[in-house]
Structures are given as structure tokens and as C-alpha cells.
Amino acid sequence: MSGAVDIGYGQLALALGFVVLAGGASLWLKLGLGRDLIVGTLRTVAQLALMGYVLVYIFAINQAWLVLLLFAGMIFFAARIVAGRVKGKGVPVFWPVFISMLLSYMVVSFLVTRVVVQAQPWWDARYFLPLGGMVVGNSMNAMALSLERLFGEMTNRRDQVELLLSLGADPREATSAINADAIRAGMIPSINSMMGVGLVFIPGMMTGQILAGADPLLAIKYQIVVMLMLVGSTTLGSVLAVSLARQRLFTPAQQLRPGVPGAL
């Protein structure tokens, strides 16, 4: 195994053509995504360059407090991204998202590294951060989809929710169908990934391990663990985020708050 082919800076510059293509489509179709594409590209380069060297430092020190602090920071910025992308129409969702991510992602990452992989110690940066990072990166999209569906359905079913409230239903009962639809929306992408992995797309983690010279069987085992843990993390995260955000839609008197989806 000779390892991965090196990519020069000129080749990296050529890869910017894909962003130019996306920018051209945005201009042509008037999508208004030009600024987001530019900022996203700059952040991708800067953040990956910084994280690459930070990981070398953290792997060398491998202290629990530093590993967990970095993981919490990853969750914090993921929550900010989700809260910024979800158009809650007056509903602040950062704290529901952050709390949901912190609890669900920490539980899943701990179980994977401690129980499944059995890393010693369980917070070993070589295992905890890559696996935890996959949980955060993939599940944040599921959480955004769940919250978008929650707010969208609250707007579309406003009359139905208010009718149920007027008939004596509590907010949980009045929004049970909406809650289920929102959580389902967050879970579907990870389920679809399980359906297509290895057949429709080849996972990057497995391919990277094989390129690095790892035993293919070991790489396969790790990838199976990753796919299964993503289902668990998206489920836990979506359930918690939707439940906490839904509570913010109603007053203590069990009425829709003014200015939120579904309110008059």
C-alpha cells in the first residue's frame, strides 16, 4: 500500500472551480447564495487548516479536560450554525439545540468509545474526537431538518392546533402529529445513508483507513459502528431538540406565544 496521492496547491486551486460552478448557478437562478458560498469556502479552508494542527497538539498531550473542552466547543459552534439556519420566526432555538446536542452527542460518543471500541482511556483523543466529530457533523443537519419541519408544520397546521387547544388538549397532545413528523424528517437521512452505504456511496472513513494501510476488515468494522452510531445520535438529538423547542412555542397558560409559528 503506497498511501494516498499527494495534492498540490495548484490542484487545490483547481478544486475551487466547483465553488465557481455553484456560484454561477446561484447567479443564474437568482438563489442569493453567493455570499454564503464565499464565506463557506473561506471558513472551510481556514477551519480545516487550524484544526489539522490543533489535533496534532491535542493528540500529543491527550488530556481529558482538553479533549472534552474541544468537543464542547465543536458542539457550541454546531448549535450556532443550526440556530442560524433554522428560521424559527421569533423562537430562540440556540439553547434547546445546544443542550440537545451536548447531552445526546456526549452519550453516544461515550458509549462508542468506552463500550463498543473499548478505547483506553475512553476519552483518548485519537478515537473520541474523530468519532465524536462525525456524530456532530452528521447529526447537526438532522437537527436542522427536524426544527425546520417543526416550525413549518406549526405554520401549516395552525388552525388544527388551535382547535385542539380550544377543545381541552394540552400542547403535547395538540402537536403530537407535528412532533412525529419533525423527528421523522431528522431521522430519514441517516436511514437513507444506511440503505445506500457501500452500494451507492463509499464511506470516506473506511476508504481512508484502507489507504493508510489498515486491515480492510478492521476498516469495515469501524465504518459499521459509525453508521449505527449516527442513527442513534440523530434520533436522540432530534427528539430532544424538537421537544425543547416545542415547549417554547407555548405560554405557561398553554397558549401559542405571540409571534411564533402558528400564532395569530
PDB file of C-alpha atoms in Angstrom:
ATOM      1  CA  MET A   1       0.000   0.000   0.000  1.00  0.00           C
ATOM      2  CA  SER A   2       1.655   3.209  -1.195  1.00  0.00           C
ATOM      3  CA  GLY A   3      -0.700   5.593   0.641  1.00  0.00           C
ATOM      4  CA  ALA A   4      -2.748   8.496  -0.624  1.00  0.00           C
ATOM      5  CA  VAL A   5      -1.671  10.566  -3.635  1.00  0.00           C
ATOM      6  CA  ASP A   6      -0.399  13.996  -2.611  1.00  0.00           C
ATOM      7  CA  ILE A   7      -2.447  17.020  -3.669  1.00  0.00           C
ATOM      8  CA  GLY A   8      -0.521  20.154  -4.601  1.00  0.00           C
ATOM      9  CA  TYR A   9      -1.629  23.727  -4.025  1.00  0.00           C
ATOM     10  CA  GLY A  10      -2.295  24.135  -7.720  1.00  0.00           C
ATOM     11  CA  GLN A  11      -4.637  21.177  -7.623  1.00  0.00           C
ATOM     12  CA  LEU A  12      -6.385  22.681  -4.606  1.00  0.00           C
ATOM     13  CA  ALA A  13      -6.868  25.875  -6.597  1.00  0.00           C
ATOM     14  CA  LEU A  14      -8.428  23.868  -9.406  1.00  0.00           C
ATOM     15  CA  ALA A  15     -10.912  22.428  -6.914  1.00  0.00           C
ATOM     16  CA  LEU A  16     -12.239  25.966  -6.406  1.00  0.00           C
ATOM     17  CA  GLY A  17     -13.831  25.528  -9.814  1.00  0.00           C
ATOM     18  CA  PHE A  18     -16.596  23.547  -8.127  1.00  0.00           C
ATOM     19  CA  VAL A  19     -17.425  26.557  -5.947  1.00  0.00           C
ATOM     20  CA  VAL A  20     -17.324  28.813  -9.014  1.00  0.00           C
ATOM     21  CA  LEU A  21     -19.803  26.439 -10.656  1.00  0.00           C
ATOM     22  CA  ALA A  22     -22.115  26.672  -7.653  1.00  0.00           C
ATOM     23  CA  GLY A  23     -21.749  30.462  -7.616  1.00  0.00           C
ATOM     24  CA  GLY A  24     -22.606  30.660 -11.301  1.00  0.00           C
ATOM     25  CA  ALA A  25     -25.734  28.580 -10.711  1.00  0.00           C
ATOM     26  CA  SER A  26     -26.682  30.875  -7.828  1.00  0.00           C
ATOM     27  CA  LEU A  27     -26.366  33.961 -10.041  1.00  0.00           C
ATOM     28  CA  TRP A  28     -28.175  32.396 -12.982  1.00  0.00           C
ATOM     29  CA  LEU A  29     -31.087  31.104 -10.897  1.00  0.00           C
ATOM     30  CA  LYS A  30     -31.054  34.111  -8.540  1.00  0.00           C
ATOM     31  CA  LEU A  31     -30.656  31.915  -5.471  1.00  0.00           C
ATOM     32  CA  GLY A  32     -28.865  34.567  -3.429  1.00  0.00           C
ATOM     33  CA  LEU A  33     -26.232  32.107  -2.165  1.00  0.00           C
ATOM     34  CA  GLY A  34     -23.124  33.885  -3.468  1.00  0.00           C
ATOM     35  CA  ARG A  35     -22.102  35.372  -0.122  1.00  0.00           C
ATOM     36  CA  ASP A  36     -22.722  32.103   1.716  1.00  0.00           C
ATOM     37  CA  LEU A  37     -20.580  30.219  -0.812  1.00  0.00           C
ATOM     38  CA  ILE A  38     -17.689  32.663  -0.434  1.00  0.00           C
ATOM     39  CA  VAL A  39     -17.854  32.689   3.364  1.00  0.00           C
ATOM     40  CA  GLY A  40     -18.278  28.922   3.468  1.00  0.00           C
ATOM     41  CA  THR A  41     -15.256  28.357   1.251  1.00  0.00           C
ATOM     42  CA  LEU A  42     -13.052  30.681   3.304  1.00  0.00           C
ATOM     43  CA  ARG A  43     -14.208  29.104   6.554  1.00  0.00           C
ATOM     44  CA  THR A  44     -13.636  25.604   5.181  1.00  0.00           C
ATOM     45  CA  VAL A  45     -10.025  26.360   4.315  1.00  0.00           C
ATOM     46  CA  ALA A  46      -9.267  28.293   7.500  1.00  0.00           C
ATOM     47  CA  GLN A  47     -11.026  25.944   9.897  1.00  0.00           C
ATOM     48  CA  LEU A  48      -9.560  22.758   8.442  1.00  0.00           C
ATOM     49  CA  ALA A  49      -6.053  24.237   8.383  1.00  0.00           C
ATOM     50  CA  LEU A  50      -6.372  25.322  12.003  1.00  0.00           C
ATOM     51  CA  MET A  51      -7.960  22.089  13.192  1.00  0.00           C
ATOM     52  CA  GLY A  52      -5.328  19.951  11.476  1.00  0.00           C
ATOM     53  CA  TYR A  53      -2.527  21.488  13.534  1.00  0.00           C
ATOM     54  CA  VAL A  54      -4.628  21.700  16.700  1.00  0.00           C
ATOM     55  CA  LEU A  55      -5.304  17.952  16.514  1.00  0.00           C
ATOM     56  CA  VAL A  56      -1.588  17.203  16.308  1.00  0.00           C
ATOM     57  CA  TYR A  57      -1.115  19.182  19.539  1.00  0.00           C
ATOM     58  CA  ILE A  58      -4.093  17.582  21.281  1.00  0.00           C
ATOM     59  CA  PHE A  59      -3.142  14.049  20.224  1.00  0.00           C
ATOM     60  CA  ALA A  60       0.312  14.618  21.683  1.00  0.00           C
ATOM     61  CA  ILE A  61      -0.979  15.935  25.042  1.00  0.00           C
ATOM     62  CA  ASN A  62      -4.097  13.699  25.234  1.00  0.00           C
ATOM     63  CA  GLN A  63      -5.562  15.220  28.403  1.00  0.00           C
ATOM     64  CA  ALA A  64      -9.210  14.564  29.246  1.00  0.00           C
ATOM     65  CA  TRP A  65     -10.101  18.191  30.013  1.00  0.00           C
ATOM     66  CA  LEU A  66      -8.622  19.396  26.731  1.00  0.00           C
ATOM     67  CA  VAL A  67     -10.340  16.704  24.661  1.00  0.00           C
ATOM     68  CA  LEU A  68     -13.744  17.358  26.254  1.00  0.00           C
ATOM     69  CA  LEU A  69     -13.300  21.111  26.014  1.00  0.00           C
ATOM     70  CA  LEU A  70     -12.634  20.871  22.284  1.00  0.00           C
ATOM     71  CA  PHE A  71     -15.620  18.559  21.860  1.00  0.00           C
ATOM     72  CA  ALA A  72     -17.859  21.007  23.732  1.00  0.00           C
ATOM     73  CA  GLY A  73     -16.548  23.802  21.512  1.00  0.00           C
ATOM     74  CA  MET A  74     -17.410  21.790  18.412  1.00  0.00           C
ATOM     75  CA  ILE A  75     -20.947  21.320  19.734  1.00  0.00           C
ATOM     76  CA  PHE A  76     -21.246  25.022  20.575  1.00  0.00           C
ATOM     77  CA  PHE A  77     -20.400  26.123  17.049  1.00  0.00           C
ATOM     78  CA  ALA A  78     -22.607  23.394  15.573  1.00  0.00           C
ATOM     79  CA  ALA A  79     -25.509  24.703  17.652  1.00  0.00           C
ATOM     80  CA  ARG A  80     -24.859  28.233  16.425  1.00  0.00           C
ATOM     81  CA  ILE A  81     -24.879  27.064  12.829  1.00  0.00           C
ATOM     82  CA  VAL A  82     -28.160  25.180  13.282  1.00  0.00           C
ATOM     83  CA  ALA A  83     -29.785  28.074  15.155  1.00  0.00           C
ATOM     84  CA  GLY A  84     -28.686  30.464  12.410  1.00  0.00           C
ATOM     85  CA  ARG A  85     -30.035  28.243   9.644  1.00  0.00           C
ATOM     86  CA  VAL A  86     -33.380  27.421  11.246  1.00  0.00           C
ATOM     87  CA  LYS A  87     -35.870  30.173  10.594  1.00  0.00           C
ATOM     88  CA  GLY A  88     -37.828  29.893  13.807  1.00  0.00           C
ATOM     89  CA  LYS A  89     -39.879  33.067  13.285  1.00  0.00           C
ATOM     90  CA  GLY A  90     -39.307  34.522  16.701  1.00  0.00           C
ATOM     91  CA  VAL A  91     -38.474  31.295  18.543  1.00  0.00           C
ATOM     92  CA  PRO A  92     -34.948  31.266  20.050  1.00  0.00           C
ATOM     93  CA  VAL A  93     -33.582  27.771  19.467  1.00  0.00           C
ATOM     94  CA  PHE A  94     -29.888  28.046  20.318  1.00  0.00           C
ATOM     95  CA  TRP A  95     -30.146  26.744  23.871  1.00  0.00           C
ATOM     96  CA  PRO A  96     -32.549  23.898  23.032  1.00  0.00           C
ATOM     97  CA  VAL A  97     -30.208  22.877  20.231  1.00  0.00           C
ATOM     98  CA  PHE A  98     -27.044  23.208  22.313  1.00  0.00           C
ATOM     99  CA  ILE A  99     -28.454  21.279  25.283  1.00  0.00           C
ATOM    100  CA  SER A 100     -29.823  18.570  22.993  1.00  0.00           C
ATOM    101  CA  MET A 101     -26.506  18.232  21.182  1.00  0.00           C
ATOM    102  CA  LEU A 102     -24.425  18.240  24.342  1.00  0.00           C
ATOM    103  CA  LEU A 103     -26.475  15.520  26.027  1.00  0.00           C
ATOM    104  CA  SER A 104     -27.113  13.238  23.050  1.00  0.00           C
ATOM    105  CA  TYR A 105     -23.711  13.538  21.385  1.00  0.00           C
ATOM    106  CA  MET A 106     -21.809  13.070  24.629  1.00  0.00           C
ATOM    107  CA  VAL A 107     -23.815   9.957  25.493  1.00  0.00           C
ATOM    108  CA  VAL A 108     -23.391   8.414  22.032  1.00  0.00           C
ATOM    109  CA  SER A 109     -19.685   9.282  21.785  1.00  0.00           C
ATOM    110  CA  PHE A 110     -19.008   7.899  25.269  1.00  0.00           C
ATOM    111  CA  LEU A 111     -20.843   4.645  24.552  1.00  0.00           C
ATOM    112  CA  VAL A 112     -18.999   4.169  21.268  1.00  0.00           C
ATOM    113  CA  THR A 113     -15.504   4.816  22.610  1.00  0.00           C
ATOM    114  CA  ARG A 114     -15.973   3.190  26.035  1.00  0.00           C
ATOM    115  CA  VAL A 115     -18.321   0.275  25.347  1.00  0.00           C
ATOM    116  CA  VAL A 116     -18.019  -0.544  21.627  1.00  0.00           C
ATOM    117  CA  VAL A 117     -14.452   0.407  20.684  1.00  0.00           C
ATOM    118  CA  GLN A 118     -13.257  -0.001  24.314  1.00  0.00           C
ATOM    119  CA  ALA A 119     -10.569   2.652  23.967  1.00  0.00           C
ATOM    120  CA  GLN A 120      -8.310   3.091  26.999  1.00  0.00           C
ATOM    121  CA  PRO A 121      -8.966   5.689  28.286  1.00  0.00           C
ATOM    122  CA  TRP A 122     -12.423   6.284  26.781  1.00  0.00           C
ATOM    123  CA  TRP A 123     -11.592   9.930  26.074  1.00  0.00           C
ATOM    124  CA  ASP A 124      -8.482   9.041  24.059  1.00  0.00           C
ATOM    125  CA  ALA A 125      -8.289  11.890  21.538  1.00  0.00           C
ATOM    126  CA  ARG A 126      -7.357   9.548  18.674  1.00  0.00           C
ATOM    127  CA  TYR A 127     -10.757   7.864  18.953  1.00  0.00           C
ATOM    128  CA  PHE A 128     -13.082  10.241  20.805  1.00  0.00           C
ATOM    129  CA  LEU A 129     -12.579  13.338  18.657  1.00  0.00           C
ATOM    130  CA  PRO A 130     -12.818  11.736  15.183  1.00  0.00           C
ATOM    131  CA  LEU A 131     -15.831   9.630  16.160  1.00  0.00           C
ATOM    132  CA  GLY A 132     -17.451  12.469  18.110  1.00  0.00           C
ATOM    133  CA  GLY A 133     -16.786  14.856  15.239  1.00  0.00           C
ATOM    134  CA  MET A 134     -18.626  12.531  12.863  1.00  0.00           C
ATOM    135  CA  VAL A 135     -21.568  12.488  15.260  1.00  0.00           C
ATOM    136  CA  VAL A 136     -21.665  16.287  15.456  1.00  0.00           C
ATOM    137  CA  GLY A 137     -21.142  16.907  11.754  1.00  0.00           C
ATOM    138  CA  ASN A 138     -23.775  14.482  10.531  1.00  0.00           C
ATOM    139  CA  SER A 139     -26.373  14.930  13.256  1.00  0.00           C
ATOM    140  CA  MET A 140     -26.459  18.724  13.128  1.00  0.00           C
ATOM    141  CA  ASN A 141     -28.040  18.506   9.677  1.00  0.00           C
ATOM    142  CA  ALA A 142     -30.682  16.130  11.020  1.00  0.00           C
ATOM    143  CA  MET A 143     -31.451  18.521  13.855  1.00  0.00           C
ATOM    144  CA  ALA A 144     -31.833  21.441  11.458  1.00  0.00           C
ATOM    145  CA  LEU A 145     -34.229  19.403   9.306  1.00  0.00           C
ATOM    146  CA  SER A 146     -36.291  18.426  12.356  1.00  0.00           C
ATOM    147  CA  LEU A 147     -36.638  22.010  13.571  1.00  0.00           C
ATOM    148  CA  GLU A 148     -37.432  23.327  10.112  1.00  0.00           C
ATOM    149  CA  ARG A 149     -40.189  20.724   9.813  1.00  0.00           C
ATOM    150  CA  LEU A 150     -41.479  21.572  13.300  1.00  0.00           C
ATOM    151  CA  PHE A 151     -41.854  25.266  12.529  1.00  0.00           C
ATOM    152  CA  GLY A 152     -43.151  24.645   9.027  1.00  0.00           C
ATOM    153  CA  GLU A 153     -45.837  22.241  10.208  1.00  0.00           C
ATOM    154  CA  MET A 154     -46.813  24.568  13.055  1.00  0.00           C
ATOM    155  CA  THR A 155     -47.480  27.255  10.452  1.00  0.00           C
ATOM    156  CA  ASN A 156     -49.365  24.935   8.106  1.00  0.00           C
ATOM    157  CA  ARG A 157     -51.464  23.338  10.851  1.00  0.00           C
ATOM    158  CA  ARG A 158     -52.135  26.432  12.922  1.00  0.00           C
ATOM    159  CA  ASP A 159     -55.905  26.072  12.802  1.00  0.00           C
ATOM    160  CA  GLN A 160     -55.746  22.401  13.729  1.00  0.00           C
ATOM    161  CA  VAL A 161     -53.520  23.068  16.746  1.00  0.00           C
ATOM    162  CA  GLU A 162     -55.687  25.929  17.981  1.00  0.00           C
ATOM    163  CA  LEU A 163     -58.829  23.834  17.563  1.00  0.00           C
ATOM    164  CA  LEU A 164     -57.350  21.026  19.643  1.00  0.00           C
ATOM    165  CA  LEU A 165     -56.250  23.504  22.312  1.00  0.00           C
ATOM    166  CA  SER A 166     -59.732  25.011  22.440  1.00  0.00           C
ATOM    167  CA  LEU A 167     -61.205  21.521  22.933  1.00  0.00           C
ATOM    168  CA  GLY A 168     -59.064  20.944  26.007  1.00  0.00           C
ATOM    169  CA  ALA A 169     -55.959  19.276  24.576  1.00  0.00           C
ATOM    170  CA  ASP A 170     -52.622  20.234  26.091  1.00  0.00           C
ATOM    171  CA  PRO A 171     -49.752  21.416  23.851  1.00  0.00           C
ATOM    172  CA  ARG A 172     -48.209  17.943  23.762  1.00  0.00           C
ATOM    173  CA  GLU A 173     -51.446  16.359  22.586  1.00  0.00           C
ATOM    174  CA  ALA A 174     -52.214  19.150  20.122  1.00  0.00           C
ATOM    175  CA  THR A 175     -48.825  18.855  18.440  1.00  0.00           C
ATOM    176  CA  SER A 176     -48.172  15.103  18.695  1.00  0.00           C
ATOM    177  CA  ALA A 177     -48.532  14.544  14.939  1.00  0.00           C
ATOM    178  CA  ILE A 178     -46.335  17.553  14.174  1.00  0.00           C
ATOM    179  CA  ASN A 179     -43.753  16.321  16.671  1.00  0.00           C
ATOM    180  CA  ALA A 180     -43.640  12.906  14.999  1.00  0.00           C
ATOM    181  CA  ASP A 181     -43.287  14.421  11.511  1.00  0.00           C
ATOM    182  CA  ALA A 182     -40.443  16.666  12.683  1.00  0.00           C
ATOM    183  CA  ILE A 183     -38.477  13.830  14.291  1.00  0.00           C
ATOM    184  CA  ARG A 184     -39.074  11.599  11.280  1.00  0.00           C
ATOM    185  CA  ALA A 185     -37.645  14.293   8.993  1.00  0.00           C
ATOM    186  CA  GLY A 186     -34.436  14.316  11.008  1.00  0.00           C
ATOM    187  CA  MET A 187     -34.068  10.537  11.057  1.00  0.00           C
ATOM    188  CA  ILE A 188     -34.729   9.812   7.367  1.00  0.00           C
ATOM    189  CA  PRO A 189     -31.302  10.997   6.035  1.00  0.00           C
ATOM    190  CA  SER A 190     -29.356   8.662   8.333  1.00  0.00           C
ATOM    191  CA  ILE A 191     -31.652   5.761   7.467  1.00  0.00           C
ATOM    192  CA  ASN A 192     -31.192   6.516   3.763  1.00  0.00           C
ATOM    193  CA  SER A 193     -27.427   6.518   4.298  1.00  0.00           C
ATOM    194  CA  MET A 194     -27.604   3.033   5.796  1.00  0.00           C
ATOM    195  CA  MET A 195     -29.615   1.871   2.803  1.00  0.00           C
ATOM    196  CA  GLY A 196     -27.011   3.150   0.318  1.00  0.00           C
ATOM    197  CA  VAL A 197     -23.680   2.770   2.118  1.00  0.00           C
ATOM    198  CA  GLY A 198     -21.263   0.572   0.203  1.00  0.00           C
ATOM    199  CA  LEU A 199     -23.639   0.376  -2.751  1.00  0.00           C
ATOM    200  CA  VAL A 200     -24.479   3.966  -3.672  1.00  0.00           C
ATOM    201  CA  PHE A 201     -21.523   5.665  -1.952  1.00  0.00           C
ATOM    202  CA  ILE A 202     -18.224   4.560  -0.424  1.00  0.00           C
ATOM    203  CA  PRO A 203     -17.652   5.940   3.102  1.00  0.00           C
ATOM    204  CA  GLY A 204     -14.653   8.211   3.487  1.00  0.00           C
ATOM    205  CA  MET A 205     -13.578   6.837   6.862  1.00  0.00           C
ATOM    206  CA  MET A 206     -13.351   3.267   5.613  1.00  0.00           C
ATOM    207  CA  THR A 207     -11.563   4.303   2.437  1.00  0.00           C
ATOM    208  CA  GLY A 208      -9.108   6.465   4.387  1.00  0.00           C
ATOM    209  CA  GLN A 209      -8.213   3.637   6.741  1.00  0.00           C
ATOM    210  CA  ILE A 210      -7.634   1.244   3.858  1.00  0.00           C
ATOM    211  CA  LEU A 211      -5.485   3.831   2.061  1.00  0.00           C
ATOM    212  CA  ALA A 212      -3.480   4.259   5.260  1.00  0.00           C
ATOM    213  CA  GLY A 213      -2.722   0.538   5.259  1.00  0.00           C
ATOM    214  CA  ALA A 214      -5.276  -0.705   7.819  1.00  0.00           C
ATOM    215  CA  ASP A 215      -6.744  -4.182   7.612  1.00  0.00           C
ATOM    216  CA  PRO A 216      -9.871  -3.907   5.374  1.00  0.00           C
ATOM    217  CA  LEU A 217     -11.883  -5.981   7.865  1.00  0.00           C
ATOM    218  CA  LEU A 218     -10.990  -3.569  10.673  1.00  0.00           C
ATOM    219  CA  ALA A 219     -11.926  -0.586   8.488  1.00  0.00           C
ATOM    220  CA  ILE A 220     -15.256  -2.234   7.702  1.00  0.00           C
ATOM    221  CA  LYS A 221     -15.986  -2.790  11.406  1.00  0.00           C
ATOM    222  CA  TYR A 222     -15.265   0.842  12.247  1.00  0.00           C
ATOM    223  CA  GLN A 223     -17.476   2.058   9.429  1.00  0.00           C
ATOM    224  CA  ILE A 224     -20.359  -0.136  10.582  1.00  0.00           C
ATOM    225  CA  VAL A 225     -20.016   1.338  14.070  1.00  0.00           C
ATOM    226  CA  VAL A 226     -20.044   4.847  12.605  1.00  0.00           C
ATOM    227  CA  MET A 227     -23.192   4.251  10.548  1.00  0.00           C
ATOM    228  CA  LEU A 228     -25.050   2.769  13.501  1.00  0.00           C
ATOM    229  CA  MET A 229     -23.975   5.465  15.949  1.00  0.00           C
ATOM    230  CA  LEU A 230     -25.174   8.164  13.549  1.00  0.00           C
ATOM    231  CA  VAL A 231     -28.678   6.700  13.628  1.00  0.00           C
ATOM    232  CA  GLY A 232     -28.636   6.786  17.414  1.00  0.00           C
ATOM    233  CA  SER A 233     -27.280  10.317  17.629  1.00  0.00           C
ATOM    234  CA  THR A 234     -29.727  11.725  15.081  1.00  0.00           C
ATOM    235  CA  THR A 235     -32.615  10.081  16.904  1.00  0.00           C
ATOM    236  CA  LEU A 236     -31.629  11.311  20.364  1.00  0.00           C
ATOM    237  CA  GLY A 237     -30.690  14.776  19.126  1.00  0.00           C
ATOM    238  CA  SER A 238     -33.859  15.245  17.073  1.00  0.00           C
ATOM    239  CA  VAL A 239     -36.147  14.042  19.874  1.00  0.00           C
ATOM    240  CA  LEU A 240     -34.548  16.324  22.463  1.00  0.00           C
ATOM    241  CA  ALA A 241     -34.297  19.382  20.195  1.00  0.00           C
ATOM    242  CA  VAL A 242     -37.878  19.136  18.931  1.00  0.00           C
ATOM    243  CA  SER A 243     -39.227  18.553  22.442  1.00  0.00           C
ATOM    244  CA  LEU A 244     -37.373  21.526  23.932  1.00  0.00           C
ATOM    245  CA  ALA A 245     -38.175  23.829  21.004  1.00  0.00           C
ATOM    246  CA  ARG A 246     -41.844  22.837  21.066  1.00  0.00           C
ATOM    247  CA  GLN A 247     -42.105  23.933  24.696  1.00  0.00           C
ATOM    248  CA  ARG A 248     -41.027  27.425  23.667  1.00  0.00           C
ATOM    249  CA  LEU A 249     -43.980  27.721  21.303  1.00  0.00           C
ATOM    250  CA  PHE A 250     -46.464  27.875  24.164  1.00  0.00           C
ATOM    251  CA  THR A 251     -47.059  30.066  27.204  1.00  0.00           C
ATOM    252  CA  PRO A 252     -47.483  28.675  30.744  1.00  0.00           C
ATOM    253  CA  ALA A 253     -51.227  29.057  30.092  1.00  0.00           C
ATOM    254  CA  GLN A 254     -50.852  26.528  27.234  1.00  0.00           C
ATOM    255  CA  GLN A 255     -51.484  29.095  24.509  1.00  0.00           C
ATOM    256  CA  LEU A 256     -49.423  29.766  21.410  1.00  0.00           C
ATOM    257  CA  ARG A 257     -46.945  32.551  22.084  1.00  0.00           C
ATOM    258  CA  PRO A 258     -47.444  35.720  20.008  1.00  0.00           C
ATOM    259  CA  GLY A 259     -45.086  35.967  17.056  1.00  0.00           C
ATOM    260  CA  VAL A 260     -44.223  32.267  16.768  1.00  0.00           C
ATOM    261  CA  PRO A 261     -45.296  29.821  14.055  1.00  0.00           C
ATOM    262  CA  GLY A 262     -48.956  29.024  14.426  1.00  0.00           C
ATOM    263  CA  ALA A 263     -49.794  32.116  16.482  1.00  0.00           C
ATOM    264  CA  LEU A 264     -52.362  34.623  15.370  1.00  0.00           C
TER     265      LEU A 264
END
